[in-house]
PDB file of C-alpha atoms in Angstrom:
ATOM      1  CA  MET A   1     -28.251 -73.192  49.755  1.00 46.00           C
ATOM      2  CA  LYS A   2     -29.002 -75.043  46.058  1.00 45.00           C
ATOM      3  CA  ASN A   3     -26.914 -73.152  43.770  1.00 51.00           C
ATOM      4  CA  PHE A   4     -24.548 -72.463  46.144  1.00 46.00           C
ATOM      5  CA  ALA A   5     -23.519 -76.543  47.761  1.00 48.00           C
ATOM      6  CA  PHE A   6     -23.409 -76.859  43.699  1.00 45.00           C
ATOM      7  CA  LEU A   7     -20.890 -74.597  43.128  1.00 48.00           C
ATOM      8  CA  LEU A   8     -19.046 -75.239  45.464  1.00 47.00           C
ATOM      9  CA  ILE A   9     -18.710 -78.834  44.385  1.00 47.00           C
ATOM     10  CA  LEU A  10     -17.658 -77.476  41.172  1.00 49.00           C
ATOM     11  CA  THR A  11     -15.625 -75.712  42.919  1.00 50.00           C
ATOM     12  CA  LEU A  12     -13.202 -78.398  44.587  1.00 50.00           C
ATOM     13  CA  ALA A  13     -13.743 -80.830  41.664  1.00 53.00           C
ATOM     14  CA  PHE A  14     -11.745 -78.055  39.611  1.00 50.00           C
ATOM     15  CA  THR A  15      -9.149 -78.199  42.517  1.00 52.00           C
ATOM     16  CA  THR A  16      -8.832 -81.877  43.144  1.00 52.00           C
ATOM     17  CA  THR A  17      -8.137 -82.017  39.072  1.00 56.00           C
ATOM     18  CA  PHE A  18      -5.605 -79.592  39.066  1.00 59.00           C
ATOM     19  CA  ALA A  19      -3.577 -79.974  41.816  1.00 73.00           C
ATOM     20  CA  GLN A  20      -0.020 -79.745  42.315  1.00 81.00           C
ATOM     21  CA  LYS A  21       2.096 -81.971  43.645  1.00 81.00           C
ATOM     22  CA  LYS A  22       6.358 -80.599  44.039  1.00 82.00           C
ATOM     23  CA  ASN A  23       8.775 -83.530  43.139  1.00 83.00           C
ATOM     24  CA  GLY A  24      11.409 -81.390  43.215  1.00 84.00           C
ATOM     25  CA  THR A  25      14.304 -78.586  42.861  1.00 91.00           C
ATOM     26  CA  VAL A  26      14.801 -76.904  39.025  1.00 91.00           C
ATOM     27  CA  TYR A  27      18.883 -75.391  39.697  1.00 90.00           C
ATOM     28  CA  ASN A  28      20.750 -72.565  37.367  1.00 92.00           C
ATOM     29  CA  GLU A  29      23.438 -72.588  39.446  1.00 93.00           C
ATOM     30  CA  HIS A  30      24.651 -75.883  40.645  1.00 95.00           C
ATOM     31  CA  PRO A  31      27.917 -77.915  40.900  1.00 94.00           C
ATOM     32  CA  ASP A  32      26.699 -80.527  38.176  1.00 95.00           C
ATOM     33  CA  ILE A  33      26.038 -78.131  35.490  1.00 96.00           C
ATOM     34  CA  GLU A  34      29.711 -76.860  36.059  1.00 97.00           C
ATOM     35  CA  LYS A  35      30.604 -80.469  36.254  1.00 96.00           C
ATOM     36  CA  THR A  36      28.637 -80.862  32.718  1.00 97.00           C
ATOM     37  CA  ARG A  37      30.883 -77.695  31.590  1.00 97.00           C
ATOM     38  CA  GLU A  38      34.315 -79.157  32.432  1.00 97.00           C
ATOM     39  CA  LEU A  39      32.909 -82.573  30.353  1.00 96.00           C
ATOM     40  CA  TRP A  40      32.651 -79.868  27.188  1.00 97.00           C
ATOM     41  CA  LYS A  41      35.997 -78.201  27.750  1.00 96.00           C
ATOM     42  CA  ALA A  42      37.975 -81.670  27.879  1.00 96.00           C
ATOM     43  CA  PHE A  43      35.850 -82.019  25.037  1.00 96.00           C
ATOM     44  CA  THR A  44      36.924 -79.492  22.806  1.00 95.00           C
ATOM     45  CA  ASN A  45      40.340 -79.721  23.982  1.00 94.00           C
ATOM     46  CA  GLY A  46      40.621 -83.254  23.046  1.00 93.00           C
ATOM     47  CA  ASP A  47      41.365 -85.196  26.068  1.00 94.00           C
ATOM     48  CA  VAL A  48      39.813 -88.638  26.852  1.00 94.00           C
ATOM     49  CA  ASP A  49      40.830 -88.861  30.153  1.00 94.00           C
ATOM     50  CA  THR A  50      39.306 -86.036  31.613  1.00 95.00           C
ATOM     51  CA  TYR A  51      36.418 -86.583  29.558  1.00 96.00           C
ATOM     52  CA  LYS A  52      35.356 -90.043  31.111  1.00 95.00           C
ATOM     53  CA  SER A  53      36.863 -89.121  34.362  1.00 95.00           C
ATOM     54  CA  PHE A  54      32.925 -87.475  34.766  1.00 96.00           C
ATOM     55  CA  PHE A  55      31.017 -91.171  33.993  1.00 96.00           C
ATOM     56  CA  ALA A  56      30.388 -93.950  36.145  1.00 95.00           C
ATOM     57  CA  ASP A  57      31.848 -97.392  35.348  1.00 94.00           C
ATOM     58  CA  SER A  58      29.140 -98.356  33.074  1.00 94.00           C
ATOM     59  CA  ILE A  59      26.871 -95.780  31.181  1.00 95.00           C
ATOM     60  CA  GLY A  60      23.109 -95.883  29.500  1.00 95.00           C
ATOM     61  CA  LEU A  61      23.681 -94.341  26.543  1.00 95.00           C
ATOM     62  CA  MET A  62      20.442 -93.199  24.800  1.00 95.00           C
ATOM     63  CA  ARG A  63      21.490 -91.386  21.230  1.00 93.00           C
ATOM     64  CA  ASN A  64      17.844 -90.551  19.327  1.00 93.00           C
ATOM     65  CA  GLY A  65      15.990 -92.710  20.408  1.00 91.00           C
ATOM     66  CA  GLN A  66      18.096 -95.439  20.281  1.00 91.00           C
ATOM     67  CA  TYR A  67      19.318 -96.811  23.777  1.00 93.00           C
ATOM     68  CA  ARG A  68      22.723 -99.124  24.804  1.00 92.00           C
ATOM     69  CA  LYS A  69      24.738 -99.772  27.500  1.00 93.00           C
ATOM     70  CA  ILE A  70      28.426 -99.204  27.733  1.00 92.00           C
ATOM     71  CA  ALA A  71      31.090 -98.795  29.853  1.00 93.00           C
ATOM     72  CA  LYS A  72      33.423 -96.258  30.734  1.00 90.00           C
ATOM     73  CA  ALA A  73      36.720 -98.130  28.629  1.00 88.00           C
ATOM     74  CA  ASN A  74      34.848 -97.534  25.145  1.00 89.00           C
ATOM     75  CA  PHE A  75      33.168 -94.702  25.871  1.00 91.00           C
ATOM     76  CA  GLY A  76      34.048 -91.367  24.830  1.00 89.00           C
ATOM     77  CA  ASN A  77      36.643 -92.435  22.495  1.00 88.00           C
ATOM     78  CA  ASN A  78      35.896 -90.722  19.231  1.00 89.00           C
ATOM     79  CA  ILE A  79      37.087 -87.257  21.017  1.00 91.00           C
ATOM     80  CA  THR A  80      40.341 -88.220  19.110  1.00 90.00           C
ATOM     81  CA  TRP A  81      38.379 -87.711  16.099  1.00 91.00           C
ATOM     82  CA  TRP A  82      37.329 -84.921  16.877  1.00 93.00           C
ATOM     83  CA  LYS A  83      40.704 -83.474  17.496  1.00 91.00           C
ATOM     84  CA  ASN A  84      42.207 -84.495  14.327  1.00 91.00           C
ATOM     85  CA  ASN A  85      39.489 -83.348  11.977  1.00 92.00           C
ATOM     86  CA  ILE A  86      37.607 -80.631  13.190  1.00 94.00           C
ATOM     87  CA  GLU A  87      39.081 -77.068  13.250  1.00 94.00           C
ATOM     88  CA  ASN A  88      38.080 -74.271  15.180  1.00 95.00           C
ATOM     89  CA  LEU A  89      35.953 -76.684  17.713  1.00 95.00           C
ATOM     90  CA  SER A  90      33.463 -75.145  20.011  1.00 96.00           C
ATOM     91  CA  VAL A  91      30.618 -75.735  22.204  1.00 96.00           C
ATOM     92  CA  LYS A  92      28.926 -73.396  23.918  1.00 96.00           C
ATOM     93  CA  ASP A  93      25.119 -72.672  24.565  1.00 96.00           C
ATOM     94  CA  ASP A  94      22.699 -72.982  22.340  1.00 96.00           C
ATOM     95  CA  THR A  95      21.446 -68.819  23.443  1.00 94.00           C
ATOM     96  CA  PRO A  96      18.905 -67.984  24.845  1.00 95.00           C
ATOM     97  CA  ALA A  97      19.005 -71.492  26.129  1.00 94.00           C
ATOM     98  CA  TYR A  98      20.720 -72.190  29.733  1.00 94.00           C
ATOM     99  CA  PRO A  99      22.098 -75.752  31.426  1.00 96.00           C
ATOM    100  CA  ASP A 100      18.869 -76.320  34.396  1.00 95.00           C
ATOM    101  CA  ALA A 101      20.062 -78.999  36.991  1.00 94.00           C
ATOM    102  CA  ILE A 102      16.522 -80.328  38.576  1.00 94.00           C
ATOM    103  CA  GLU A 103      17.365 -82.233  41.980  1.00 92.00           C
ATOM    104  CA  TYR A 104      13.926 -84.736  42.207  1.00 90.00           C
ATOM    105  CA  ALA A 105      12.798 -85.477  45.061  1.00 82.00           C
ATOM    106  CA  ASP A 106      12.791 -89.278  44.468  1.00 78.00           C
ATOM    107  CA  GLY A 107      14.749 -89.702  41.079  1.00 74.00           C
ATOM    108  CA  GLY A 108      18.445 -88.123  42.377  1.00 85.00           C
ATOM    109  CA  ILE A 109      19.772 -85.803  40.018  1.00 92.00           C
ATOM    110  CA  TRP A 110      19.686 -84.706  36.250  1.00 95.00           C
ATOM    111  CA  VAL A 111      21.013 -81.949  34.317  1.00 96.00           C
ATOM    112  CA  GLN A 112      20.018 -80.522  31.041  1.00 96.00           C
ATOM    113  CA  ASP A 113      21.413 -78.652  28.485  1.00 97.00           C
ATOM    114  CA  TRP A 114      21.279 -76.865  25.109  1.00 97.00           C
ATOM    115  CA  LEU A 115      24.091 -76.308  22.901  1.00 97.00           C
ATOM    116  CA  LEU A 116      25.769 -75.256  19.473  1.00 96.00           C
ATOM    117  CA  ILE A 117      28.682 -76.612  18.338  1.00 96.00           C
ATOM    118  CA  THR A 118      30.864 -75.383  15.876  1.00 96.00           C
ATOM    119  CA  GLY A 119      33.730 -76.175  13.806  1.00 94.00           C
ATOM    120  CA  THR A 120      34.735 -76.720  10.079  1.00 94.00           C
ATOM    121  CA  HIS A 121      35.771 -80.057   8.764  1.00 92.00           C
ATOM    122  CA  LYS A 122      39.595 -80.936   7.352  1.00 90.00           C
ATOM    123  CA  THR A 123      38.505 -82.261   3.978  1.00 87.00           C
ATOM    124  CA  SER A 124      35.600 -82.023   3.426  1.00 86.00           C
ATOM    125  CA  ALA A 125      35.592 -78.029   4.093  1.00 89.00           C
ATOM    126  CA  ILE A 126      31.708 -78.576   5.599  1.00 89.00           C
ATOM    127  CA  ASN A 127      30.945 -75.957   8.193  1.00 92.00           C
ATOM    128  CA  LEU A 128      29.748 -77.417  11.211  1.00 92.00           C
ATOM    129  CA  GLU A 129      26.130 -76.352  12.554  1.00 93.00           C
ATOM    130  CA  LEU A 130      25.584 -78.829  15.391  1.00 94.00           C
ATOM    131  CA  ARG A 131      22.560 -78.183  17.575  1.00 95.00           C
ATOM    132  CA  LEU A 132      22.294 -81.041  20.449  1.00 96.00           C
ATOM    133  CA  HIS A 133      20.493 -80.993  23.898  1.00 97.00           C
ATOM    134  CA  ASN A 134      21.841 -83.441  26.444  1.00 97.00           C
ATOM    135  CA  LEU A 135      20.303 -84.871  29.552  1.00 97.00           C
ATOM    136  CA  TYR A 136      22.595 -85.834  32.348  1.00 97.00           C
ATOM    137  CA  ALA A 137      21.736 -88.571  34.969  1.00 95.00           C
ATOM    138  CA  PHE A 138      24.282 -88.319  38.160  1.00 95.00           C
ATOM    139  CA  ASN A 139      24.891 -91.342  40.357  1.00 93.00           C
ATOM    140  CA  LYS A 140      25.279 -91.090  44.108  1.00 91.00           C
ATOM    141  CA  GLU A 141      29.326 -90.872  43.499  1.00 93.00           C
ATOM    142  CA  GLY A 142      28.290 -87.434  41.448  1.00 94.00           C
ATOM    143  CA  LYS A 143      29.600 -89.176  38.237  1.00 95.00           C
ATOM    144  CA  VAL A 144      27.527 -89.577  35.335  1.00 96.00           C
ATOM    145  CA  ALA A 145      25.983 -92.564  34.279  1.00 95.00           C
ATOM    146  CA  MET A 146      22.545 -91.810  32.215  1.00 95.00           C
ATOM    147  CA  LEU A 147      23.632 -89.792  28.574  1.00 97.00           C
ATOM    148  CA  ILE A 148      20.304 -89.047  26.779  1.00 96.00           C
ATOM    149  CA  GLN A 149      21.183 -86.762  23.197  1.00 96.00           C
ATOM    150  CA  TYR A 150      18.883 -85.896  20.390  1.00 96.00           C
ATOM    151  CA  PHE A 151      20.870 -84.258  17.418  1.00 93.00           C
ATOM    152  CA  ASP A 152      20.444 -84.103  13.336  1.00 91.00           C
ATOM    153  CA  ASP A 153      23.423 -86.124  12.445  1.00 87.00           C
ATOM    154  CA  SER A 154      22.555 -85.679   8.942  1.00 85.00           C
ATOM    155  CA  VAL A 155      25.563 -82.985   8.690  1.00 85.00           C
ATOM    156  CA  PHE A 156      27.566 -86.588   9.336  1.00 85.00           C
ATOM    157  CA  GLU A 157      26.164 -88.293   6.534  1.00 80.00           C
ATOM    158  CA  GLU A 158      27.091 -85.011   4.616  1.00 81.00           C
ATOM    159  CA  ILE A 159      30.552 -85.346   6.048  1.00 82.00           C
ATOM    160  CA  ASP A 160      31.332 -89.124   5.059  1.00 77.00           C
ATOM    161  CA  ASN A 161      30.366 -88.075   1.222  1.00 73.00           C
ATOM    162  CA  GLY A 162      32.610 -85.101   1.152  1.00 66.00           C
ATOM    163  CA  ASN A 163      35.117 -86.562  -0.975  1.00 65.00           C
ATOM    164  CA  LEU A 164      33.116 -88.869  -2.329  1.00 65.00           C
ATOM    165  CA  GLU A 165      31.652 -88.757  -6.138  1.00 71.00           C
ATOM    166  CA  LYS A 166      28.247 -89.393  -5.775  1.00 76.00           C
ATOM    167  CA  GLU A 167      24.888 -88.388  -8.387  1.00 83.00           C
ATOM    168  CA  ASN A 168      22.229 -86.403  -7.237  1.00 84.00           C
ATOM    169  CA  GLY A 169      19.901 -87.044 -10.470  1.00 91.00           C
ATOM    170  CA  LYS A 170      20.097 -85.831 -13.649  1.00 94.00           C
ATOM    171  CA  VAL A 171      20.657 -82.894 -16.519  1.00 95.00           C
ATOM    172  CA  PHE A 172      18.597 -82.815 -19.237  1.00 96.00           C
ATOM    173  CA  ILE A 173      19.675 -80.340 -22.270  1.00 95.00           C
ATOM    174  CA  SER A 174      16.269 -81.070 -23.898  1.00 95.00           C
ATOM    175  CA  HIS A 175      12.817 -81.297 -21.867  1.00 96.00           C
ATOM    176  CA  PRO A 176       9.447 -80.748 -21.485  1.00 97.00           C
ATOM    177  CA  TYR A 177       9.707 -78.324 -18.832  1.00 97.00           C
ATOM    178  CA  ILE A 178      12.068 -76.349 -20.874  1.00 97.00           C
ATOM    179  CA  VAL A 179       9.730 -75.941 -23.528  1.00 97.00           C
ATOM    180  CA  THR A 180       7.358 -74.841 -21.369  1.00 97.00           C
ATOM    181  CA  VAL A 181       9.751 -72.205 -20.126  1.00 97.00           C
ATOM    182  CA  ARG A 182      10.318 -70.790 -23.644  1.00 97.00           C
ATOM    183  CA  LYS A 183       6.878 -70.549 -23.925  1.00 97.00           C
ATOM    184  CA  LEU A 184       6.487 -68.928 -20.654  1.00 97.00           C
ATOM    185  CA  MET A 185       8.969 -65.961 -22.212  1.00 97.00           C
ATOM    186  CA  ASN A 186       7.087 -65.817 -25.669  1.00 97.00           C
ATOM    187  CA  ALA A 187       4.010 -65.110 -23.522  1.00 97.00           C
ATOM    188  CA  TYR A 188       5.641 -62.564 -21.400  1.00 97.00           C
ATOM    189  CA  ALA A 189       7.162 -61.013 -24.850  1.00 97.00           C
ATOM    190  CA  ALA A 190       3.992 -61.040 -26.390  1.00 97.00           C
ATOM    191  CA  LYS A 191       2.504 -59.411 -22.599  1.00 96.00           C
ATOM    192  CA  ASP A 192       0.124 -61.971 -22.729  1.00 96.00           C
ATOM    193  CA  MET A 193      -0.772 -62.774 -18.818  1.00 96.00           C
ATOM    194  CA  GLU A 194      -3.874 -65.295 -19.353  1.00 96.00           C
ATOM    195  CA  THR A 195      -1.590 -67.599 -21.346  1.00 97.00           C
ATOM    196  CA  LEU A 196       1.348 -65.954 -19.131  1.00 97.00           C
ATOM    197  CA  LEU A 197       0.053 -67.114 -15.930  1.00 96.00           C
ATOM    198  CA  SER A 198      -2.025 -70.333 -16.837  1.00 97.00           C
ATOM    199  CA  PHE A 199       1.923 -72.142 -16.848  1.00 98.00           C
ATOM    200  CA  TYR A 200       1.426 -71.548 -12.845  1.00 98.00           C
ATOM    201  CA  THR A 201      -0.305 -73.003  -9.638  1.00 97.00           C
ATOM    202  CA  ASP A 202      -2.496 -71.208  -7.983  1.00 96.00           C
ATOM    203  CA  ASN A 203       0.228 -71.287  -4.654  1.00 96.00           C
ATOM    204  CA  ALA A 204       3.605 -70.433  -7.150  1.00 97.00           C
ATOM    205  CA  ARG A 205       6.466 -68.292  -5.200  1.00 96.00           C
ATOM    206  CA  PHE A 206       7.865 -65.684  -6.583  1.00 96.00           C
ATOM    207  CA  GLY A 207      11.574 -63.741  -5.815  1.00 93.00           C
ATOM    208  CA  SER A 208      13.951 -61.899  -7.518  1.00 90.00           C
ATOM    209  CA  ILE A 209      17.166 -59.501  -6.378  1.00 84.00           C
ATOM    210  CA  GLU A 210      15.325 -56.768  -5.720  1.00 81.00           C
ATOM    211  CA  TYR A 211      13.208 -58.702  -2.459  1.00 79.00           C
ATOM    212  CA  GLN A 212      14.452 -58.765   0.453  1.00 76.00           C
ATOM    213  CA  TRP A 213      17.091 -62.158   0.835  1.00 80.00           C
ATOM    214  CA  ASN A 214      14.182 -64.856   1.417  1.00 78.00           C
ATOM    215  CA  LYS A 215      10.913 -63.252   0.563  1.00 88.00           C
ATOM    216  CA  THR A 216       8.561 -63.999  -1.738  1.00 92.00           C
ATOM    217  CA  ILE A 217       5.029 -62.802  -3.287  1.00 94.00           C
ATOM    218  CA  ASP A 218       2.663 -65.104  -4.557  1.00 95.00           C
ATOM    219  CA  LEU A 219       0.773 -65.232  -7.847  1.00 96.00           C
ATOM    220  CA  ALA A 220      -1.878 -62.133  -7.163  1.00 96.00           C
ATOM    221  CA  THR A 221       1.110 -59.850  -6.368  1.00 95.00           C
ATOM    222  CA  ARG A 222       3.359 -61.022  -9.168  1.00 95.00           C
ATOM    223  CA  LYS A 223       0.547 -60.370 -11.769  1.00 96.00           C
ATOM    224  CA  GLU A 224      -0.371 -57.343 -10.541  1.00 95.00           C
ATOM    225  CA  GLY A 225       3.539 -56.112 -10.236  1.00 94.00           C
ATOM    226  CA  ILE A 226       3.134 -57.314 -14.901  1.00 95.00           C
ATOM    227  CA  LYS A 227       0.420 -55.938 -15.408  1.00 96.00           C
ATOM    228  CA  THR A 228       2.530 -52.735 -14.084  1.00 94.00           C
ATOM    229  CA  THR A 229       5.568 -53.061 -16.071  1.00 94.00           C
ATOM    230  CA  PHE A 230       2.988 -54.386 -19.428  1.00 95.00           C
ATOM    231  CA  GLU A 231       2.048 -50.409 -18.601  1.00 95.00           C
ATOM    232  CA  LYS A 232       5.702 -48.229 -19.053  1.00 93.00           C
ATOM    233  CA  ILE A 233       7.645 -50.761 -22.246  1.00 94.00           C
ATOM    234  CA  LYS A 234       6.943 -52.017 -25.248  1.00 94.00           C
ATOM    235  CA  ASP A 235       8.630 -53.996 -27.896  1.00 96.00           C
ATOM    236  CA  ILE A 236       9.709 -57.210 -25.829  1.00 96.00           C
ATOM    237  CA  HIS A 237      12.117 -58.906 -26.773  1.00 97.00           C
ATOM    238  CA  PHE A 238      14.228 -62.249 -25.240  1.00 97.00           C
ATOM    239  CA  LYS A 239      17.535 -63.861 -26.756  1.00 96.00           C
ATOM    240  CA  GLN A 240      18.525 -67.142 -25.116  1.00 95.00           C
ATOM    241  CA  ASN A 241      21.629 -67.137 -24.589  1.00 94.00           C
ATOM    242  CA  GLY A 242      23.435 -70.470 -23.672  1.00 93.00           C
ATOM    243  CA  TYR A 243      21.097 -73.176 -23.880  1.00 94.00           C
ATOM    244  CA  PRO A 244      18.354 -73.952 -20.396  1.00 96.00           C
ATOM    245  CA  ASP A 245      19.536 -76.828 -18.410  1.00 96.00           C
ATOM    246  CA  CYS A 246      17.133 -78.705 -16.426  1.00 97.00           C
ATOM    247  CA  ILE A 247      17.882 -81.267 -13.966  1.00 97.00           C
ATOM    248  CA  TYR A 248      16.447 -83.396 -11.910  1.00 96.00           C
ATOM    249  CA  TYR A 249      16.859 -83.702  -8.362  1.00 95.00           C
ATOM    250  CA  ALA A 250      17.026 -86.915  -5.999  1.00 91.00           C
ATOM    251  CA  LYS A 251      17.496 -85.999  -3.000  1.00 84.00           C
ATOM    252  CA  ASN A 252      14.612 -82.977  -3.221  1.00 85.00           C
ATOM    253  CA  ASN A 253      12.625 -85.371  -6.249  1.00 92.00           C
ATOM    254  CA  ARG A 254      12.366 -82.341  -7.510  1.00 94.00           C
ATOM    255  CA  TYR A 255      12.575 -80.299 -10.982  1.00 97.00           C
ATOM    256  CA  GLU A 256      14.877 -77.595 -11.801  1.00 97.00           C
ATOM    257  CA  VAL A 257      15.484 -75.511 -15.239  1.00 98.00           C
ATOM    258  CA  TYR A 258      17.750 -72.669 -15.124  1.00 98.00           C
ATOM    259  CA  SER A 259      17.654 -70.252 -18.265  1.00 97.00           C
ATOM    260  CA  TRP A 260      19.866 -67.298 -18.970  1.00 97.00           C
ATOM    261  CA  TRP A 261      18.559 -64.473 -21.304  1.00 97.00           C
ATOM    262  CA  GLU A 262      19.323 -61.619 -23.205  1.00 96.00           C
ATOM    263  CA  TYR A 263      16.253 -59.305 -21.874  1.00 96.00           C
ATOM    264  CA  SER A 264      14.926 -55.641 -24.290  1.00 95.00           C
ATOM    265  CA  PHE A 265      12.318 -53.663 -24.535  1.00 95.00           C
ATOM    266  CA  THR A 266      11.930 -49.989 -24.966  1.00 95.00           C
ATOM    267  CA  TYR A 267      10.083 -47.418 -22.015  1.00 93.00           C
ATOM    268  CA  VAL A 268       7.201 -46.016 -23.781  1.00 92.00           C
ATOM    269  CA  GLU A 269       7.174 -43.226 -22.397  1.00 91.00           C
ATOM    270  CA  THR A 270      11.237 -42.112 -22.687  1.00 91.00           C
ATOM    271  CA  GLY A 271      11.520 -44.376 -26.099  1.00 91.00           C
ATOM    272  CA  LYS A 272      14.283 -45.571 -24.560  1.00 91.00           C
ATOM    273  CA  LYS A 273      16.127 -48.788 -24.696  1.00 93.00           C
ATOM    274  CA  VAL A 274      17.127 -51.213 -22.673  1.00 92.00           C
ATOM    275  CA  VAL A 275      18.978 -54.681 -22.923  1.00 94.00           C
ATOM    276  CA  MET A 276      19.805 -56.646 -19.980  1.00 93.00           C
ATOM    277  CA  PRO A 277      20.679 -60.018 -18.985  1.00 95.00           C
ATOM    278  CA  LEU A 278      18.997 -62.366 -17.215  1.00 95.00           C
ATOM    279  CA  MET A 279      19.091 -65.472 -15.498  1.00 97.00           C
ATOM    280  CA  LEU A 280      15.151 -67.111 -14.317  1.00 97.00           C
ATOM    281  CA  SER A 281      14.931 -70.677 -12.304  1.00 97.00           C
ATOM    282  CA  HIS A 282      11.603 -72.103 -12.620  1.00 98.00           C
ATOM    283  CA  SER A 283      10.112 -75.073 -10.078  1.00 97.00           C
ATOM    284  CA  PHE A 284       8.166 -77.656 -10.998  1.00 97.00           C
ATOM    285  CA  ASN A 285       5.913 -80.215  -9.839  1.00 96.00           C
ATOM    286  CA  ASP A 286       4.830 -83.018 -10.394  1.00 93.00           C
ATOM    287  CA  ASP A 287       2.239 -81.592 -13.103  1.00 95.00           C
ATOM    288  CA  GLY A 288       4.739 -79.562 -14.776  1.00 96.00           C
ATOM    289  CA  LYS A 289       3.450 -76.612 -13.046  1.00 97.00           C
ATOM    290  CA  ILE A 290       5.755 -73.784 -12.331  1.00 98.00           C
ATOM    291  CA  VAL A 291       5.590 -74.109  -8.850  1.00 97.00           C
ATOM    292  CA  GLY A 292       8.868 -71.567  -7.710  1.00 96.00           C
ATOM    293  CA  GLU A 293      10.294 -68.966 -10.453  1.00 97.00           C
ATOM    294  CA  GLN A 294      13.295 -66.766  -9.626  1.00 95.00           C
ATOM    295  CA  ALA A 295      14.955 -63.840 -11.406  1.00 94.00           C
ATOM    296  CA  TYR A 296      18.369 -62.685 -11.236  1.00 93.00           C
ATOM    297  CA  TYR A 297      19.485 -59.473 -12.883  1.00 90.00           C
ATOM    298  CA  SER A 298      21.177 -55.941 -11.995  1.00 84.00           C
ATOM    299  CA  THR A 299      18.581 -53.113 -11.359  1.00 75.00           C
ATOM    300  CA  ASN A 300      21.095 -50.331 -12.626  1.00 73.00           C
ATOM    301  CA  HIS A 301      19.254 -51.071 -16.569  1.00 66.00           C
ATOM    302  CA  PHE A 302      15.025 -49.962 -14.680  1.00 72.00           C
ATOM    303  CA  ASP A 303      14.410 -46.998 -15.161  1.00 63.00           C
ATOM    304  CA  ARG A 304      13.762 -45.091 -11.223  1.00 53.00           C
TER     305      ARG A 304
END
């Protein structure tokens, strides 16, 4: 009996702690959802008057956490900018998300949606792919009295700078990182694996034209691949084409070295000599170590 009483107390405590209380109803079809769809239809058509007709006389507007009160007369006038500056403007559900209408027992009707706005900015040719989360609060008259929006506005900065000349760093024709890449190529040609690997960080990533898009491999995998290659070829040479560039990108605070080579070698088994063009891109960290390598070449030169 004592154990049963203790179990009953635990059960009641658990039930009380995790009690549920219904505070409204969620709809995936609702007249106010249709209003938001018509609202965005007017937006894409550049119909300012129809767009404004869905809003209350005074609107609470919050964008990315910044709140202000605005009169309907001053709201939505920027629609003409979208009409005049964006080609093929489209506003659609950002599927698989879809809108909900929530009827709160105490707080009225709210609609939330997740939208994808696409189009092309005419002047800068920037393709817009803007994901937008909206929450609309409807008043008793069925008008939107509060609009809360969340979106990444960096694309608008990109559009604003589209026709400006703006520096994003520096280009070096001589730089210690260029020297590092030359030493790297010399170590490869000499099949000096220890020196070769010393230029990379332990977490370096490697990509090439042979891999699937956005696929990279780690240093251990790259090391095994180089070992296999060294067993198959000899007389490795790299002749520099043009000159390498070391570019400092201010936006991402990183250094990248681009280099172009005439890569030659001979297959051990067949004696076939191969001469092929090769482009390399090396990303450096603040310690001067290589954290990323991308290789571009034609695989038609390789024996299969």
